[in-house]
Amino acid sequence: MPPLEEPCKFQAFMNPTFRLRFPSTMMVFLWALFLISFMASFLTFVHPAPRSTSWHKNVRSSAHIRRPNGISVLVTGAAGFIGSHVSLALKNRGDGVVGVDNFDNYYGRSLKQTRRDLLGLNGVYIVDGDINDRRLLSVLFNTVEFTHVMHLAAQVGVQYAVENPYAYVRGNIASLVTLLEQCKSADPQPAVVWASSGSVYGAQNKVPFSETDRVDPPTTLYASTKKTGEEITHTYNRLHGLSITGLRFFTVYGPWGRPDMAYFSFIKNILQGKPITVYRAKNQVDLARDFIYIDDIVKGCVASLDTSGKSTGSGGLKNGSAPYRIFNLGNGSPVTVPALVTILEENLKMKVTKDVVDMCGDGDDSFAYVNISLAERELGYKPTTDLQTGLGEFVKWYLWYYGNPLVQNRSV
Ligand SMILES: O=C(O)[C@H]1O[C@H](OP(=O)(O)OP(=O)(O)OC[C@H]2O[C@@H](n3ccc(=O)[nH]c3=O)[C@H](O)[C@@H]2O)[C@H](O)[C@@H](O)[C@H]1O
């Protein structure tokens, strides 16, 4: 037999007065719920997500300037190859540096995490976050008054675009706009130096490539996104008074480099006794690149920050024109891919089997040769490391970092 109370409770629901009140009570409740969630999302949008006290402390300490007339720089892609080197160089000379990196898995996270740990030991804090996140950028700019932004975060790699084109739109275009929107609204606005690419010269036949040359047609989606970036940054300079410097990097190599790049994958195969694939252009012509050592690139980046000039806008409005510059940062002396392989073989005192494959289609640029005289004049840029020396440094680093499999096999 059911307890006596139950029917009474049930009856209460069936009471006509309650039934009349029920819809209105429920409606009020639902409306309140709706209003609360609306207010919450509005406040979250307007006010950036709160971060912990230790997060703020790390960011502020990393941004601390330790030299007279020093600058405070937000480095995007700080756990990346160029980003980590530039961050360290700036920190070492006493500038404030805050890194941001999304630690994407394009070439694995382990090397990025090690770079981050190394920077941490040197006082550079890298925020684990994505620059597509407007709220994160807003918190960062509310925490630190950045004088400069060194924008190096990007979806790199040329061939990967065939597999995942959307990563390039998100990583090279959408994120650039998000970052520029933040810079535009900042008061004072920072000066922006960012990574374009030598690949924007695309199918141009006239060499060496100069900044005044046409940069079309692009031969890869990667190049298209970088070319688009140049147009977007131009707009922000023109409309909002942001000081912009675009750096057309050529093929940058060196210690702590990117495992997806040819020189890096070649050394791995040589040491493991595996063959390598060497691509060749039409008519059996060797491919060539304007290889540039990381230390030279770092000098170019730092000089670009130092000479950037100021943005003129405030609160999104322009107050006069601001500098808009583009520089080629390469070596000015192309080397063929087979010649690069020979230098690696000499350094390792080993020979490798080359599978020479003719490139099908137009998925890559065959030749890069760059005129760097503008950067020499304006930035005092002067590469000093030749490919033999630079690859020697890279090989030393590689053997130190990964160990020599031959030595390891011997010791087993
Ligand atoms: O902004 C840029 O300008 C780009 O620079 C770099 O592109 P690239 O100059 O093409 O360098 P990289 O891939 O090392 O290939 C070098 C050469 O080796 C050839 N190559 C490549 C692989 C292989 O297995 N065999 C081979 O012959 C290959 O065909 C090429 O001729 C960055 O990788 C890219 O992310 C982007 O930053």
Coordinates of C-alpha atoms and ligand atoms in Angstrom, one line a residue:
M1 CA 0.0 0.0 0.0
P2 CA 1.5 3.4 -1.0
P3 CA 2.3 5.8 1.8
L4 CA -0.5 8.2 2.7
E5 CA 1.5 11.4 1.9
E6 CA 2.1 10.5 -1.8
P7 CA -1.4 11.0 -3.1
C8 CA -1.6 14.3 -1.3
K9 CA 1.6 15.6 -2.9
F10 CA 0.3 14.5 -6.3
Q11 CA -3.0 16.1 -5.6
A12 CA -1.2 19.4 -5.0
F13 CA 0.0 19.3 -8.6
M14 CA -3.5 18.7 -9.8
N15 CA -4.9 21.5 -7.8
P16 CA -6.4 24.0 -10.3
T17 CA -4.7 27.0 -8.6
F18 CA -1.3 25.4 -8.9
R19 CA -2.0 24.4 -12.5
L20 CA -2.9 28.0 -13.3
R21 CA 0.3 29.3 -11.6
F22 CA 2.5 26.6 -12.9
P23 CA 2.9 27.9 -16.5
S24 CA 3.7 31.4 -15.3
T25 CA 6.1 30.3 -12.6
M26 CA 7.8 28.0 -15.1
M27 CA 8.0 30.8 -17.7
V28 CA 9.5 33.2 -15.2
F29 CA 12.0 30.6 -14.3
L30 CA 12.9 29.9 -18.0
W31 CA 13.2 33.6 -18.8
A32 CA 15.5 34.1 -15.8
L33 CA 17.6 31.2 -17.0
F34 CA 17.7 32.6 -20.5
L35 CA 18.7 36.1 -19.2
I36 CA 21.4 34.7 -16.9
S37 CA 23.0 32.7 -19.7
F38 CA 22.7 35.6 -22.1
M39 CA 24.4 38.0 -19.6
A40 CA 27.0 35.4 -18.9
S41 CA 27.9 34.9 -22.6
F42 CA 27.8 38.7 -23.1
L43 CA 30.2 39.3 -20.2
T44 CA 32.5 36.5 -21.3
F45 CA 32.7 38.1 -24.8
V46 CA 33.3 41.6 -23.5
H47 CA 35.5 40.7 -20.6
P48 CA 38.4 38.4 -21.3
A49 CA 38.5 35.0 -19.6
P50 CA 40.1 35.3 -16.2
R51 CA 43.6 33.8 -15.9
S52 CA 45.3 32.6 -12.7
T53 CA 47.5 34.9 -10.6
S54 CA 50.6 32.8 -11.5
W55 CA 49.8 33.2 -15.2
H56 CA 49.7 37.0 -14.9
K57 CA 52.9 36.9 -12.8
N58 CA 54.7 34.8 -15.4
V59 CA 53.6 37.0 -18.3
R60 CA 54.6 40.2 -16.5
S61 CA 57.9 38.9 -15.4
S62 CA 58.7 37.6 -19.0
A63 CA 57.7 41.0 -20.4
H64 CA 59.9 42.9 -18.0
I65 CA 62.4 45.1 -19.8
R66 CA 66.0 45.0 -18.4
R67 CA 67.8 47.6 -20.6
P68 CA 67.4 51.3 -21.2
N69 CA 65.2 51.9 -24.3
G70 CA 64.4 48.3 -24.4
I71 CA 61.2 47.1 -26.2
S72 CA 58.5 44.7 -25.1
V73 CA 57.6 42.1 -27.7
L74 CA 54.8 39.6 -28.2
V75 CA 56.4 36.8 -30.2
T76 CA 53.8 34.5 -31.8
G77 CA 55.0 31.0 -32.7
A78 CA 57.6 31.4 -30.0
A79 CA 58.1 27.6 -29.6
G80 CA 58.8 27.4 -33.3
F81 CA 62.1 27.3 -35.0
I82 CA 62.6 31.0 -35.8
G83 CA 60.4 32.1 -33.0
S84 CA 62.5 30.4 -30.3
H85 CA 65.7 31.8 -31.6
V86 CA 64.4 35.4 -31.9
S87 CA 62.8 35.2 -28.5
L88 CA 66.1 34.2 -26.9
A89 CA 68.0 36.9 -28.8
L90 CA 65.7 39.6 -27.6
K91 CA 65.7 38.3 -24.0
N92 CA 69.4 38.1 -24.0
R93 CA 69.8 41.7 -24.9
G94 CA 67.4 42.8 -22.1
D95 CA 64.1 43.2 -24.0
G96 CA 60.7 42.1 -22.6
V97 CA 59.5 39.0 -24.4
V98 CA 56.2 37.1 -24.1
G99 CA 55.7 34.1 -26.3
V100 CA 52.5 32.5 -27.5
D101 CA 52.3 29.2 -29.3
N102 CA 49.5 26.7 -29.9
F103 CA 52.0 23.7 -29.9
D104 CA 50.3 22.2 -33.0
N105 CA 51.2 18.7 -34.0
Y106 CA 52.3 19.4 -37.6
Y107 CA 55.8 18.1 -37.1
G108 CA 55.3 16.7 -33.6
R109 CA 55.2 18.6 -30.3
S110 CA 58.3 17.2 -28.6
L111 CA 60.8 19.6 -30.1
K112 CA 58.5 22.6 -29.5
Q113 CA 58.2 21.6 -25.8
T114 CA 62.0 21.3 -25.5
R115 CA 62.4 24.7 -27.0
R116 CA 59.8 26.1 -24.6
D117 CA 61.7 24.5 -21.6
L118 CA 64.9 26.0 -22.8
L119 CA 63.3 29.5 -23.2
G120 CA 61.8 29.1 -19.8
L121 CA 65.2 28.6 -18.3
N122 CA 66.2 31.9 -19.9
G123 CA 63.2 33.8 -18.5
V124 CA 60.9 33.7 -21.5
Y125 CA 57.4 32.5 -20.8
I126 CA 55.4 31.0 -23.6
V127 CA 51.6 31.1 -23.3
D128 CA 50.0 27.9 -24.5
G129 CA 47.3 29.3 -26.7
D130 CA 46.0 30.1 -30.1
I131 CA 46.2 33.5 -31.7
N132 CA 42.8 32.8 -33.3
D133 CA 41.5 33.2 -29.7
R134 CA 40.4 36.8 -29.4
R135 CA 39.9 36.6 -25.7
L136 CA 43.4 35.4 -25.1
L137 CA 44.9 38.2 -27.2
S138 CA 42.7 40.7 -25.3
V139 CA 44.0 39.4 -21.9
L140 CA 47.6 39.5 -23.1
F141 CA 47.3 43.1 -24.3
N142 CA 45.5 44.1 -21.1
T143 CA 48.3 42.6 -19.1
V144 CA 51.3 44.0 -21.1
E145 CA 51.7 47.2 -23.1
F146 CA 53.5 45.6 -26.1
T147 CA 55.6 48.0 -28.1
H148 CA 56.1 45.4 -30.9
V149 CA 54.6 42.2 -32.2
M150 CA 56.9 39.7 -33.9
H151 CA 54.4 37.5 -35.7
L152 CA 56.0 34.2 -36.6
A153 CA 53.2 31.7 -35.9
A154 CA 52.1 30.1 -39.2
Q155 CA 51.0 26.9 -40.8
V156 CA 54.3 26.1 -42.5
G157 CA 55.2 23.4 -45.1
V158 CA 54.4 23.6 -48.8
Q159 CA 53.2 20.1 -49.7
Y160 CA 51.0 19.6 -46.6
A161 CA 48.6 22.2 -48.1
V162 CA 47.4 19.6 -50.6
E163 CA 46.3 17.4 -47.8
N164 CA 45.0 20.1 -45.4
P165 CA 44.2 23.4 -47.1
Y166 CA 42.0 24.6 -44.3
A167 CA 45.0 24.6 -41.9
Y168 CA 46.6 27.3 -44.0
V169 CA 43.5 29.5 -44.1
R170 CA 43.2 29.3 -40.4
G171 CA 46.9 29.4 -39.5
N172 CA 48.0 32.1 -42.0
I173 CA 45.0 34.2 -42.8
A174 CA 42.3 34.1 -40.1
S175 CA 44.9 34.3 -37.3
L176 CA 46.6 37.2 -39.0
V177 CA 43.4 39.2 -39.1
T178 CA 42.6 38.3 -35.5
L179 CA 46.0 39.5 -34.4
L180 CA 45.9 42.7 -36.5
E181 CA 42.4 43.5 -35.1
Q182 CA 43.9 43.3 -31.6
C183 CA 46.9 45.4 -32.6
K184 CA 44.6 48.0 -34.3
S185 CA 42.5 48.4 -31.1
A186 CA 45.5 48.5 -28.7
D187 CA 46.4 51.9 -27.3
P188 CA 49.2 52.5 -27.9
Q189 CA 49.3 50.3 -31.0
P190 CA 52.4 48.1 -31.3
A191 CA 54.6 48.0 -34.5
V192 CA 54.1 44.7 -36.3
V193 CA 56.9 42.6 -37.9
W194 CA 55.7 39.4 -39.5
A195 CA 56.8 36.4 -41.4
S196 CA 55.9 36.5 -45.1
S197 CA 57.8 34.1 -47.4
G198 CA 60.2 34.1 -50.3
S199 CA 57.7 31.7 -51.9
V200 CA 55.4 34.7 -52.8
Y201 CA 57.6 35.2 -55.9
G202 CA 55.9 32.0 -57.3
A203 CA 56.5 31.4 -60.9
Q204 CA 58.5 34.6 -61.6
N205 CA 61.4 33.8 -63.9
K206 CA 63.3 37.1 -63.4
V207 CA 66.1 36.5 -60.8
P208 CA 67.3 37.5 -58.4
F209 CA 64.0 38.3 -56.8
S210 CA 63.6 41.9 -55.7
E211 CA 61.0 43.4 -53.4
T212 CA 59.8 45.6 -56.3
D213 CA 59.1 42.6 -58.6
R214 CA 55.6 41.3 -59.2
V215 CA 54.7 38.4 -56.9
D216 CA 52.4 36.4 -59.0
P217 CA 51.3 33.9 -59.9
P218 CA 51.7 31.8 -56.7
T219 CA 52.6 28.2 -57.2
T220 CA 51.3 26.8 -53.9
L221 CA 48.5 27.4 -51.5
Y222 CA 51.1 28.2 -48.8
A223 CA 52.5 31.0 -51.1
S224 CA 48.9 32.2 -51.7
T225 CA 48.2 32.6 -48.0
K226 CA 51.5 34.5 -47.5
K227 CA 50.8 36.8 -50.5
T228 CA 47.3 37.4 -49.1
G229 CA 48.9 38.2 -45.8
E230 CA 50.9 40.9 -47.5
E231 CA 47.7 42.4 -48.9
I232 CA 45.9 42.2 -45.5
T233 CA 48.7 43.9 -43.6
H234 CA 48.8 46.6 -46.3
T235 CA 45.2 47.3 -45.6
Y236 CA 45.7 47.6 -41.8
N237 CA 48.6 49.9 -42.4
R238 CA 46.6 52.1 -44.7
L239 CA 43.4 52.2 -42.7
H240 CA 44.5 52.0 -39.2
G241 CA 48.0 53.4 -39.0
L242 CA 49.8 50.2 -38.0
S243 CA 53.5 50.1 -38.7
I244 CA 54.1 46.9 -40.7
T245 CA 57.2 45.1 -41.7
G246 CA 56.8 41.9 -43.8
L247 CA 59.9 39.6 -44.0
R248 CA 60.1 37.3 -47.0
F249 CA 62.1 34.5 -45.4
F250 CA 63.9 32.1 -47.9
T251 CA 64.8 28.5 -46.8
V252 CA 65.9 29.0 -43.2
Y253 CA 68.0 26.2 -41.6
G254 CA 70.0 25.5 -38.6
P255 CA 70.1 24.0 -35.0
W256 CA 66.7 23.4 -33.5
G257 CA 65.2 23.5 -37.0
R258 CA 62.1 22.0 -38.4
P259 CA 62.0 18.2 -38.9
D260 CA 59.7 18.5 -41.9
M261 CA 62.3 20.4 -44.0
A262 CA 64.5 18.6 -46.5
Y263 CA 67.9 19.1 -44.9
F264 CA 66.5 17.7 -41.6
S265 CA 64.9 14.7 -43.1
F266 CA 68.0 14.0 -45.2
I267 CA 70.3 13.8 -42.2
K268 CA 68.0 11.4 -40.5
N269 CA 67.9 9.1 -43.5
I270 CA 71.7 9.3 -44.0
L271 CA 72.4 8.3 -40.4
Q272 CA 69.9 5.4 -40.7
G273 CA 71.4 4.2 -44.0
K274 CA 68.1 4.8 -45.8
P275 CA 67.9 6.4 -49.3
I276 CA 66.6 9.9 -49.8
T277 CA 64.3 11.3 -52.4
V278 CA 65.8 14.2 -54.4
Y279 CA 63.2 16.1 -56.6
R280 CA 64.2 17.5 -59.9
A281 CA 62.5 20.0 -62.1
K282 CA 61.5 19.7 -65.8
N283 CA 64.3 18.9 -68.3
Q284 CA 66.3 17.2 -65.5
V285 CA 67.2 20.5 -63.9
D286 CA 68.2 20.4 -60.3
L287 CA 66.1 22.3 -57.8
A288 CA 67.8 25.1 -55.9
R289 CA 67.2 27.1 -52.8
D290 CA 68.5 30.3 -51.3
F291 CA 69.4 28.6 -47.9
I292 CA 69.9 31.0 -45.0
Y293 CA 71.3 30.2 -41.6
I294 CA 69.1 30.9 -38.6
D295 CA 71.6 33.3 -36.8
D296 CA 71.5 35.6 -39.9
I297 CA 67.7 35.5 -39.9
V298 CA 67.6 36.4 -36.2
K299 CA 69.7 39.4 -36.9
G300 CA 67.4 40.4 -39.7
C301 CA 64.3 40.0 -37.4
V302 CA 65.8 42.0 -34.6
A303 CA 67.0 44.8 -36.9
S304 CA 63.5 44.9 -38.4
L305 CA 62.0 45.4 -34.9
D306 CA 64.6 48.1 -34.1
T307 CA 63.9 50.1 -37.2
S308 CA 60.1 49.5 -37.5
G309 CA 59.1 53.1 -36.6
K310 CA 55.9 53.7 -34.7
S311 CA 52.3 52.9 -35.4
T312 CA 50.2 56.1 -35.5
G313 CA 46.7 55.0 -34.6
S314 CA 44.9 54.7 -31.4
G315 CA 41.6 52.9 -30.6
G316 CA 41.4 51.7 -34.2
L317 CA 41.7 55.2 -35.7
K318 CA 44.6 56.3 -37.8
N319 CA 46.5 59.5 -37.0
G320 CA 48.8 59.9 -40.0
S321 CA 50.7 57.4 -42.1
A322 CA 52.9 54.7 -40.7
P323 CA 55.8 52.7 -42.2
Y324 CA 54.9 49.8 -44.5
R325 CA 58.0 47.8 -45.4
I326 CA 58.8 44.4 -47.1
F327 CA 62.3 42.8 -47.0
N328 CA 63.8 39.8 -48.6
L329 CA 65.8 37.8 -46.0
G330 CA 67.8 35.2 -47.7
N331 CA 71.5 34.6 -48.6
G332 CA 71.8 35.9 -52.1
S333 CA 73.4 32.7 -53.4
P334 CA 71.3 29.7 -54.4
V335 CA 72.6 26.2 -53.9
T336 CA 71.1 23.1 -55.6
V337 CA 69.5 20.3 -53.5
P338 CA 72.2 17.7 -54.6
A339 CA 74.9 20.1 -53.5
L340 CA 73.2 20.4 -50.1
V341 CA 73.2 16.6 -49.9
T342 CA 76.9 16.5 -50.7
I343 CA 77.7 19.0 -47.9
L344 CA 75.7 16.8 -45.4
E345 CA 77.6 13.7 -46.6
E346 CA 80.9 15.4 -46.2
N347 CA 80.0 16.5 -42.7
L348 CA 78.8 13.0 -41.7
K349 CA 81.6 11.3 -43.7
M350 CA 78.9 9.0 -45.1
K351 CA 77.3 8.4 -48.5
V352 CA 73.6 8.2 -49.2
T353 CA 71.6 6.6 -52.0
K354 CA 69.6 9.3 -53.9
D355 CA 66.3 8.4 -55.5
V356 CA 66.0 11.2 -58.1
V357 CA 62.4 11.9 -58.8
D358 CA 61.0 14.2 -61.5
M359 CA 58.6 16.7 -59.9
C360 CA 55.1 16.2 -61.4
G361 CA 52.9 19.2 -61.8
D362 CA 53.6 22.6 -60.4
G363 CA 53.3 21.9 -56.7
D364 CA 56.6 23.6 -55.7
D365 CA 59.0 26.3 -56.8
S366 CA 62.0 25.0 -58.7
F367 CA 64.4 27.9 -58.1
A368 CA 65.0 30.6 -55.5
Y369 CA 67.6 33.3 -55.8
V370 CA 67.2 36.5 -53.9
N371 CA 68.4 40.1 -54.0
I372 CA 69.0 41.2 -50.4
S373 CA 70.4 44.7 -51.1
L374 CA 67.3 46.5 -49.7
A375 CA 67.7 44.7 -46.3
E376 CA 71.4 45.5 -46.4
R377 CA 70.7 49.2 -46.9
E378 CA 67.8 49.6 -44.5
L379 CA 68.5 47.0 -41.8
G380 CA 72.3 46.6 -42.0
Y381 CA 71.5 42.9 -42.8
K382 CA 74.5 41.0 -43.9
P383 CA 74.5 37.2 -43.8
T384 CA 77.8 35.8 -42.6
T385 CA 77.3 32.1 -42.4
D386 CA 77.9 30.0 -45.6
L387 CA 76.1 26.7 -46.2
Q388 CA 79.1 24.6 -45.3
T389 CA 79.6 26.3 -41.9
G390 CA 75.8 26.4 -41.1
L391 CA 75.2 22.8 -42.0
G392 CA 78.2 21.9 -39.9
E393 CA 76.6 23.6 -36.9
F394 CA 73.3 21.9 -37.7
V395 CA 75.0 18.4 -37.9
K396 CA 76.8 19.0 -34.6
W397 CA 73.5 20.0 -32.9
Y398 CA 71.6 17.1 -34.5
L399 CA 74.1 14.5 -33.2
W400 CA 74.1 16.2 -29.8
Y401 CA 70.3 16.3 -29.6
Y402 CA 69.3 13.0 -31.1
G403 CA 72.5 11.1 -30.7
N404 CA 74.3 9.3 -33.5
P405 CA 72.5 6.0 -34.2
L406 CA 75.8 4.5 -35.4
V407 CA 77.6 5.3 -32.1
Q408 CA 74.5 4.0 -30.2
N409 CA 74.6 0.8 -32.1
R410 CA 78.3 0.3 -31.4
S411 CA 77.7 0.8 -27.7
V412 CA 74.9 -1.7 -27.6
Ligands
LIG1 O1 58.6 30.1 -46.7 C1 59.2 29.4 -47.5 O2 59.8 29.8 -48.4 C2 59.2 27.9 -47.3 O3 60.5 27.4 -47.1 C3 60.7 26.1 -47.0 O4 60.3 25.4 -48.2 P1 61.4 24.9 -49.1 O5 62.3 26.0 -49.5 O6 60.7 24.2 -50.2 O7 62.2 23.9 -48.2 P2 62.2 22.3 -48.0 O8 60.9 21.8 -47.8 O9 63.3 22.0 -47.0 O10 62.7 21.9 -49.5 C4 64.0 22.3 -50.0 C5 64.2 21.7 -51.4 O11 64.4 20.3 -51.3 C6 63.5 19.6 -52.1 N1 63.1 18.4 -51.5 C7 62.3 18.3 -50.4 C8 62.0 17.1 -49.7 C9 62.6 15.9 -50.3 O12 62.4 14.8 -49.7 N2 63.4 16.0 -51.4 C10 63.7 17.2 -52.0 O13 64.4 17.2 -53.0 C11 62.3 20.6 -52.3 O14 61.6 20.3 -53.4 C12 63.0 21.9 -52.3 O15 63.5 22.2 -53.6 C13 59.8 25.5 -45.8 O16 59.9 24.1 -45.8 C14 58.4 26.0 -46.0 O17 57.6 25.6 -44.9 C15 58.3 27.5 -46.1 O18 58.8 28.1 -44.9

